[in-house]
Amino acid sequence: MKLFMEPASVALIGVPRRTGMAAWNIMENLLNSGYTGRVYPVNPNADEILGRKCYPSVKDIPETADLAVISTPRSQVARTVKECAEKGIRAITVVTQGFADADEEGKRLQAEIVRIARQGGARIMGPNTFGTSNAFCRFTSAFAPVDLQPVPIGLICQTGLFMAGIPRFPMLGKGIDLGNACDIDFADALEYFEHDPEVKVVLLHMEGTRDGARFMEAAARVSQRKPIVALKTGRGEQSAQAMQSHTGTLTGADQVYHAAFRQCGVIRVSDIDEFHDFTRAFLRVPLMRGSGVGIITIAGAGGIMAIDACEKYGLRLGRPSPETLEKIAFLSPPWQALENPADIWPAIMIARHRIDEVLYTIADAFLADPDIHGIIIVSHAGLLLGAPDIFQRARRFDKPVLCWLYGSGMEQLIDDIEAKGETAVYPNVERAARALSRLREYHGYLRGERR
Amino acid sequence: MKLFMEPASVALIGVPRRTGMAAWNIMENLLNSGYTGRVYPVNPNADEILGRKCYPSVKDIPETADLAVISTPRSQVARTVKECAEKGIRAITVVTQGFADADEEGKRLQAEIVRIARQGGARIMGPNTFGTSNAFCRFTSAFAPVDLQPVPIGLICQTGLFMAGIPRFPMLGKGIDLGNACDIDFADALEYFEHDPEVKVVLLHMEGTRDGARFMEAAARVSQRKPIVALKTGRGEQSAQAMQSHTGTLTGADQVYHAAFRQCGVIRVSDIDEFHDFTRAFLRVPLMRGSGVGIITIAGAGGIMAIDACEKYGLRLGRPSPETLEKIAFLSPPWQALENPADIWPAIMIARHRIDEVLYTIADAFLADPDIHGIIIVSHAGLLLGAPDIFQRARRFDKPVLCWLYGSGMEQLIDDIEAKGETAVYPNVERAARALSRLREYHGYLRGERR
């Protein structure tokens, strides 16, 4: 896997002479990414592409490249794989489509390239793939622009879709598109991330895997070190048919995958919002060591929504001790007792306490309470300008604090709060509670609790 | 309701002398909003506030204002309501907290102000409310900044939270915060929106209502004219307790509300994302007249996710007719047949058709097909730059086209696409399918189908 992820030199076979938009030129994309390794384009019809000397065949390249990336028409792929193996190349990414994702001839060709590679001692990524991307060495074999940012997220997927990224979510520090996964499979990719200090959360997009046992072994090992968040698609009958013609994967019953994920501590998501939500929680706040939630809200209605959300996701309202309630009692107007949820608006509007005094006092008291294992703050984003240290202070307690911040036009402020890395902000309280519940579940898994 | 929503003059009783951040000064907020009606501040301790002559009592104001907004301490509210009624004011908003939302004394005071108002022929909004906002006449009685944008959305809620808006979502053209709803209730607010040409979608945030029968009558009437999208909070036991101390509402069993909403054609949501998602769909695309979905995707994996999502939300893959498939067949490379989902990448990458040719041909063919009632487009946002007229063209068919657009850094492009008002773009395909399903359900309700 290291040759695929961190190649010092790469042969690009089938590079088109076209460049620019709609050329889908891998070399152009790679050079634009800032890759500084050695790049050898192969195209028998060109002497030079993008100012680089072009080779008629992989055999003519003056060294044995770490990685070959093949994007020739499918009819030439088998011959090219053979040449690569003969040249001694050990890592081959086949970008080309039209294999098990297509017709019977494609299936036959896919089996053939696997056989050729095995004989030659090479491994194959793909076919039908964007290949690999690594922001930490500015490498990518994608034919479309990839958002390379050195975030500690490792992505394993079966589509280029995630390589292209999601608005407002830097999705990959390192990405592996398995495509049809004819040889390199999920287990190989997981093993690469297992001991990778640059990756703290692993995201999986999976249509299916052929080797469930090996996947489970690898996933269970990796889960002990870092969370794996998985989007398994193809749940129903209709999508199973479509997958057959996407990556050529036969899917098992969805429940089988579900049970396997649970057993291995893999956190399953049902959509991309959850990738976004859970990854930010895992990267930014501590795990949750119990199910008691403290709610601090600037709006009574927000507290009610927060309770609904906690119940929905298997969490409960923490019961603050008498000592905790005593610490915060002085903030209330006479006719309101602060409890959990702590509706802080009367303390600000009627009792006229400062926002920082109110928020710091309650957050400190709740975080110190043994029955509160995490906090959700519901607030107009603008009010947090009055209590800017709230998340920094919370770090002393090693408990997660997540937020639902509302307020029209507050996008920039919310981005700024997020950028400090001390909390994650969600667009509603359901998503904050859902993320908190996963911090709880993963902690339970690590502790050996049944899920 | 007209006096609350479109007052030509307003008495503001209990305006503080403080101004600026954290003063929560209703008059300051109102003047900043650009309101051009007559404003009469009442404060016995000031001659002038923000350059406006101040009156010692509502009795001293030289006219009978359309609306009085009371934000005095709670102990003075009953006397002030009496003075307003005696002055002949017919609409009174009580902003002050500490009534049924608080202690026994608060409950008693709330009953008293209702009695006083009834005797004097006045109606009360609140207490414990932001009151009303109307972007079309720049009016607001909120004590915090409200995002007034003349969008055709009418909001009825029991919290100021929604008045303050949600990032990236202009939430209200007109807003009514019922607060504790001691007098003016959901039915009154719904009736106001029923014939309001400036409002095309009604959003409800409801903790509970005392008069279920009247609510249902009003909701069923309004639903015939425009969609009502409702967030009913307080689902469980714990939140019912919290609601008691928020707006003093006794909640009924959640299932009772659920059944009532169904019967009246009210579209229930479970979180704010759904407010956002469904409102944009209702405002921008036609209703869906059947359950068959056409999927056009640039990524095979996206097609599979789209099928999963359609199944989840009670939609199905449309079955294109042989004629439809014939119209699009020329786009494929030999080894792939285009069907539904239409995975268009091979047509672009292998067969090298132009993006606009591919997208326009398939969209036109799908939209003309009798078994396809709506379309989901899954694409990298950037590719739509190559087919900019796709949504404009779709309007000929009177069928909804919704999108999931991905791609890192594509926020501005997506905002630009949205701003044209011809489609709604979602951050994942689940949310696009969910919105489509509500366009289908609401159409079924209007047609008298059982839901």
Tab-separated table of C-alpha atoms in Angstrom, chain A residues 101-312:
chain	number	residue	atom	x	y	z
A	101	ASP	CA	-18.694	-2.675	-13.917
A	102	ALA	CA	-19.742	-3.310	-17.525
A	103	ASP	CA	-20.398	-6.367	-19.684
A	104	GLU	CA	-19.293	-10.014	-19.818
A	105	GLU	CA	-16.184	-9.119	-21.789
A	106	GLY	CA	-15.313	-6.633	-19.037
A	107	LYS	CA	-15.611	-9.317	-16.382
A	108	ARG	CA	-13.313	-11.589	-18.375
A	109	LEU	CA	-10.753	-8.818	-18.835
A	110	GLN	CA	-10.804	-8.027	-15.119
A	111	ALA	CA	-10.070	-11.628	-14.197
A	112	GLU	CA	-7.253	-11.624	-16.743
A	113	ILE	CA	-5.457	-8.572	-15.374
A	114	VAL	CA	-5.636	-9.980	-11.856
A	115	ARG	CA	-4.058	-13.198	-13.091
A	116	ILE	CA	-1.304	-11.328	-14.972
A	117	ALA	CA	-0.520	-9.137	-11.980
A	118	ARG	CA	-0.359	-12.073	-9.554
A	119	GLN	CA	2.021	-13.904	-11.866
A	120	GLY	CA	4.225	-10.816	-12.032
A	121	GLY	CA	4.161	-10.125	-8.297
A	122	ALA	CA	2.243	-6.884	-8.676
A	123	ARG	CA	-0.852	-5.604	-6.883
A	124	ILE	CA	-3.739	-3.877	-8.653
A	125	MET	CA	-5.895	-0.997	-7.442
A	126	GLY	CA	-9.185	-0.731	-9.330
A	127	PRO	CA	-10.099	-0.955	-12.144
A	128	ASN	CA	-12.687	1.812	-12.530
A	129	THR	CA	-11.052	4.083	-9.978
A	130	PHE	CA	-9.596	7.478	-9.193
A	131	GLY	CA	-6.792	5.577	-7.474
A	132	THR	CA	-5.064	7.120	-4.490
A	133	SER	CA	-4.577	10.616	-3.133
A	134	ASN	CA	-2.328	11.836	-0.354
A	135	ALA	CA	-2.354	15.451	0.700
A	136	PHE	CA	0.731	14.957	2.843
A	137	CYS	CA	2.891	14.352	-0.245
A	138	ARG	CA	0.637	16.164	-2.743
A	139	PHE	CA	0.086	12.986	-4.738
A	140	THR	CA	-3.054	12.040	-6.648
A	141	SER	CA	-3.880	9.749	-9.555
A	142	ALA	CA	-7.351	11.266	-10.001
A	143	PHE	CA	-8.301	12.557	-13.432
A	144	ALA	CA	-10.420	15.315	-11.880
A	145	PRO	CA	-9.348	17.928	-9.355
A	146	VAL	CA	-9.162	16.557	-5.819
A	147	ASP	CA	-9.336	18.698	-2.696
A	148	LEU	CA	-6.006	17.836	-1.066
A	149	GLN	CA	-5.847	19.193	2.473
A	150	PRO	CA	-3.620	17.614	5.118
A	151	VAL	CA	-6.456	16.848	7.529
A	152	PRO	CA	-6.104	13.671	9.620
A	153	ILE	CA	-8.853	11.854	7.719
A	154	GLY	CA	-8.274	8.664	5.758
A	155	LEU	CA	-10.938	7.793	3.209
A	156	ILE	CA	-11.526	4.385	1.639
A	157	CYS	CA	-14.208	4.390	-1.039
A	158	GLN	CA	-15.527	2.836	-4.210
A	159	THR	CA	-16.150	6.008	-6.140
A	160	GLY	CA	-14.366	9.173	-7.153
A	161	LEU	CA	-17.305	11.127	-5.798
A	162	PHE	CA	-15.770	11.445	-2.337
A	163	MET	CA	-12.370	12.316	-3.794
A	164	ALA	CA	-13.952	15.396	-5.325
A	165	GLY	CA	-15.077	16.445	-1.877
A	166	ILE	CA	-18.195	17.801	-0.275
A	167	PRO	CA	-18.919	21.524	0.090
A	168	ARG	CA	-17.725	22.887	3.439
A	169	PHE	CA	-16.104	19.565	4.384
A	170	PRO	CA	-12.427	18.841	3.739
A	171	MET	CA	-12.901	15.148	3.353
A	172	LEU	CA	-9.530	13.591	2.905
A	173	GLY	CA	-5.978	13.850	3.972
A	174	LYS	CA	-5.469	10.483	2.318
A	175	GLY	CA	-7.882	8.781	-0.025
A	176	ILE	CA	-8.092	5.325	-1.525
A	177	ASP	CA	-10.674	4.654	-4.241
A	178	LEU	CA	-10.847	0.876	-4.514
A	179	GLY	CA	-13.084	1.013	-7.601
A	180	ASN	CA	-14.037	-2.539	-8.552
A	181	ALA	CA	-11.597	-3.816	-5.881
A	182	CYS	CA	-10.383	-6.674	-8.059
A	183	ASP	CA	-7.258	-7.159	-5.928
A	184	ILE	CA	-6.523	-4.459	-3.316
A	185	ASP	CA	-9.561	-4.558	-1.046
A	186	PHE	CA	-10.888	-2.866	2.088
A	187	ALA	CA	-8.712	-4.915	4.412
A	188	ASP	CA	-5.521	-3.792	2.639
A	189	ALA	CA	-6.564	-0.185	2.835
A	190	LEU	CA	-7.549	-0.464	6.502
A	191	GLU	CA	-4.219	-2.039	7.358
A	192	TYR	CA	-2.430	0.891	5.783
A	193	PHE	CA	-4.302	3.334	8.021
A	194	GLU	CA	-3.936	1.196	11.138
A	195	HIS	CA	-0.555	2.542	12.145
A	196	ASP	CA	-0.625	5.769	10.155
A	197	PRO	CA	-0.045	8.655	12.603
A	198	GLU	CA	-1.313	11.135	10.006
A	199	VAL	CA	-4.801	9.609	10.082
A	200	LYS	CA	-7.019	9.870	13.167
A	201	VAL	CA	-10.434	8.973	11.673
A	202	VAL	CA	-11.090	6.468	8.875
A	203	LEU	CA	-14.076	6.969	6.570
A	204	LEU	CA	-15.391	4.046	4.533
A	205	HIS	CA	-17.735	4.134	1.574
A	206	MET	CA	-18.510	0.530	0.773
A	207	GLU	CA	-20.747	-1.105	-1.786
A	208	GLY	CA	-19.564	-4.535	-0.757
A	209	THR	CA	-16.495	-6.641	-0.112
A	210	ARG	CA	-15.628	-10.107	-1.301
A	211	ASP	CA	-13.605	-11.059	1.740
A	212	GLY	CA	-15.795	-10.355	4.735
A	213	ALA	CA	-13.687	-12.282	7.229
A	214	ARG	CA	-10.491	-10.415	6.396
A	215	PHE	CA	-12.373	-7.107	6.423
A	216	MET	CA	-13.727	-7.834	9.892
A	217	GLU	CA	-10.328	-8.780	11.274
A	218	ALA	CA	-8.782	-5.592	9.956
A	219	ALA	CA	-11.696	-3.392	11.011
A	220	ALA	CA	-11.708	-4.756	14.558
A	221	ARG	CA	-7.980	-4.069	14.880
A	222	VAL	CA	-8.196	-0.537	13.463
A	223	SER	CA	-11.260	0.292	15.596
A	224	GLN	CA	-9.181	-0.242	18.713
A	225	ARG	CA	-6.901	2.576	17.588
A	226	LYS	CA	-9.139	5.041	15.757
A	227	PRO	CA	-12.800	5.313	14.832
A	228	ILE	CA	-14.008	3.890	11.516
A	229	VAL	CA	-17.109	5.613	10.166
A	230	ALA	CA	-18.798	3.661	7.368
A	231	LEU	CA	-21.380	4.434	4.719
A	232	LYS	CA	-22.545	1.086	3.343
A	233	THR	CA	-24.720	1.686	0.304
A	234	GLY	CA	-26.950	-0.636	-1.662
A	235	ARG	CA	-29.526	-1.493	0.950
A	236	GLY	CA	-32.419	-2.680	-1.161
A	237	GLU	CA	-33.170	-4.873	-4.134
A	238	GLN	CA	-33.088	-2.128	-6.746
A	239	SER	CA	-29.756	-0.752	-5.640
A	240	ALA	CA	-28.211	-4.212	-5.570
A	241	GLN	CA	-28.897	-4.450	-9.298
A	242	ALA	CA	-27.357	-1.055	-9.891
A	243	MET	CA	-24.247	-1.969	-7.938
A	244	GLN	CA	-23.733	-4.947	-10.133
A	245	SER	CA	-23.230	-2.493	-12.997
A	246	HIS	CA	-21.270	0.034	-10.964
A	247	THR	CA	-18.406	-1.823	-9.345
A	248	GLY	CA	-19.517	-5.342	-10.191
A	249	THR	CA	-19.989	-6.100	-6.509
A	250	LEU	CA	-22.426	-8.692	-5.299
A	251	THR	CA	-23.946	-7.318	-2.143
A	252	GLY	CA	-24.829	-9.404	0.832
A	253	ALA	CA	-27.945	-8.822	2.831
A	254	ASP	CA	-27.731	-5.432	4.442
A	255	GLN	CA	-28.276	-6.924	7.899
A	256	VAL	CA	-25.154	-9.021	7.563
A	257	TYR	CA	-23.057	-5.914	7.043
A	258	HIS	CA	-24.891	-4.190	9.850
A	259	ALA	CA	-24.085	-6.944	12.312
A	260	ALA	CA	-20.474	-7.145	11.134
A	261	PHE	CA	-20.001	-3.409	11.621
A	262	ARG	CA	-21.392	-3.571	15.140
A	263	GLN	CA	-19.167	-6.434	16.064
A	264	CYS	CA	-16.050	-4.631	14.833
A	265	GLY	CA	-16.893	-1.277	16.379
A	266	VAL	CA	-17.470	0.320	12.992
A	267	ILE	CA	-19.754	3.332	13.278
A	268	ARG	CA	-22.320	3.082	10.521
A	269	VAL	CA	-23.799	6.193	8.923
A	270	SER	CA	-26.755	6.492	6.603
A	271	ASP	CA	-25.724	9.591	4.677
A	272	ILE	CA	-22.937	12.058	4.038
A	273	ASP	CA	-24.141	14.533	6.644
A	274	GLU	CA	-23.255	11.891	9.209
A	275	PHE	CA	-19.729	11.517	7.773
A	276	HIS	CA	-19.370	15.229	8.231
A	277	ASP	CA	-20.969	15.334	11.667
A	278	PHE	CA	-19.237	12.409	13.293
A	279	THR	CA	-15.805	13.086	11.834
A	280	ARG	CA	-15.801	16.601	13.236
A	281	ALA	CA	-16.888	15.314	16.637
A	282	PHE	CA	-14.190	12.624	16.740
A	283	LEU	CA	-11.492	15.056	15.674
A	284	ARG	CA	-12.417	17.902	18.009
A	285	VAL	CA	-13.785	16.721	21.333
A	286	PRO	CA	-13.143	13.881	23.805
A	287	LEU	CA	-15.217	10.701	23.805
A	288	MET	CA	-18.282	10.545	26.050
A	289	ARG	CA	-17.929	8.271	29.049
A	290	GLY	CA	-21.605	7.954	29.995
A	291	SER	CA	-25.036	8.780	28.632
A	292	GLY	CA	-25.958	11.808	30.775
A	293	VAL	CA	-26.261	15.033	28.805
A	294	GLY	CA	-26.227	18.555	30.160
A	295	ILE	CA	-28.114	21.089	28.062
A	296	ILE	CA	-27.395	24.790	28.212
A	297	THR	CA	-29.829	26.761	26.112
A	298	ILE	CA	-30.569	30.377	25.393
A	299	ALA	CA	-34.094	29.492	24.265
A	300	GLY	CA	-36.603	27.375	26.159
A	301	ALA	CA	-37.784	25.829	22.909
A	302	GLY	CA	-34.232	24.761	22.143
A	303	GLY	CA	-34.049	22.860	25.417
A	304	ILE	CA	-37.166	20.923	24.515
A	305	MET	CA	-35.805	20.094	21.087
A	306	ALA	CA	-32.559	18.988	22.735
A	307	ILE	CA	-34.397	16.604	25.056
A	308	ASP	CA	-36.340	15.148	22.126
A	309	ALA	CA	-33.073	14.657	20.276
A	310	CYS	CA	-31.275	13.020	23.193
A	311	GLU	CA	-34.136	10.569	23.704
A	312	LYS	CA	-34.117	9.777	19.997
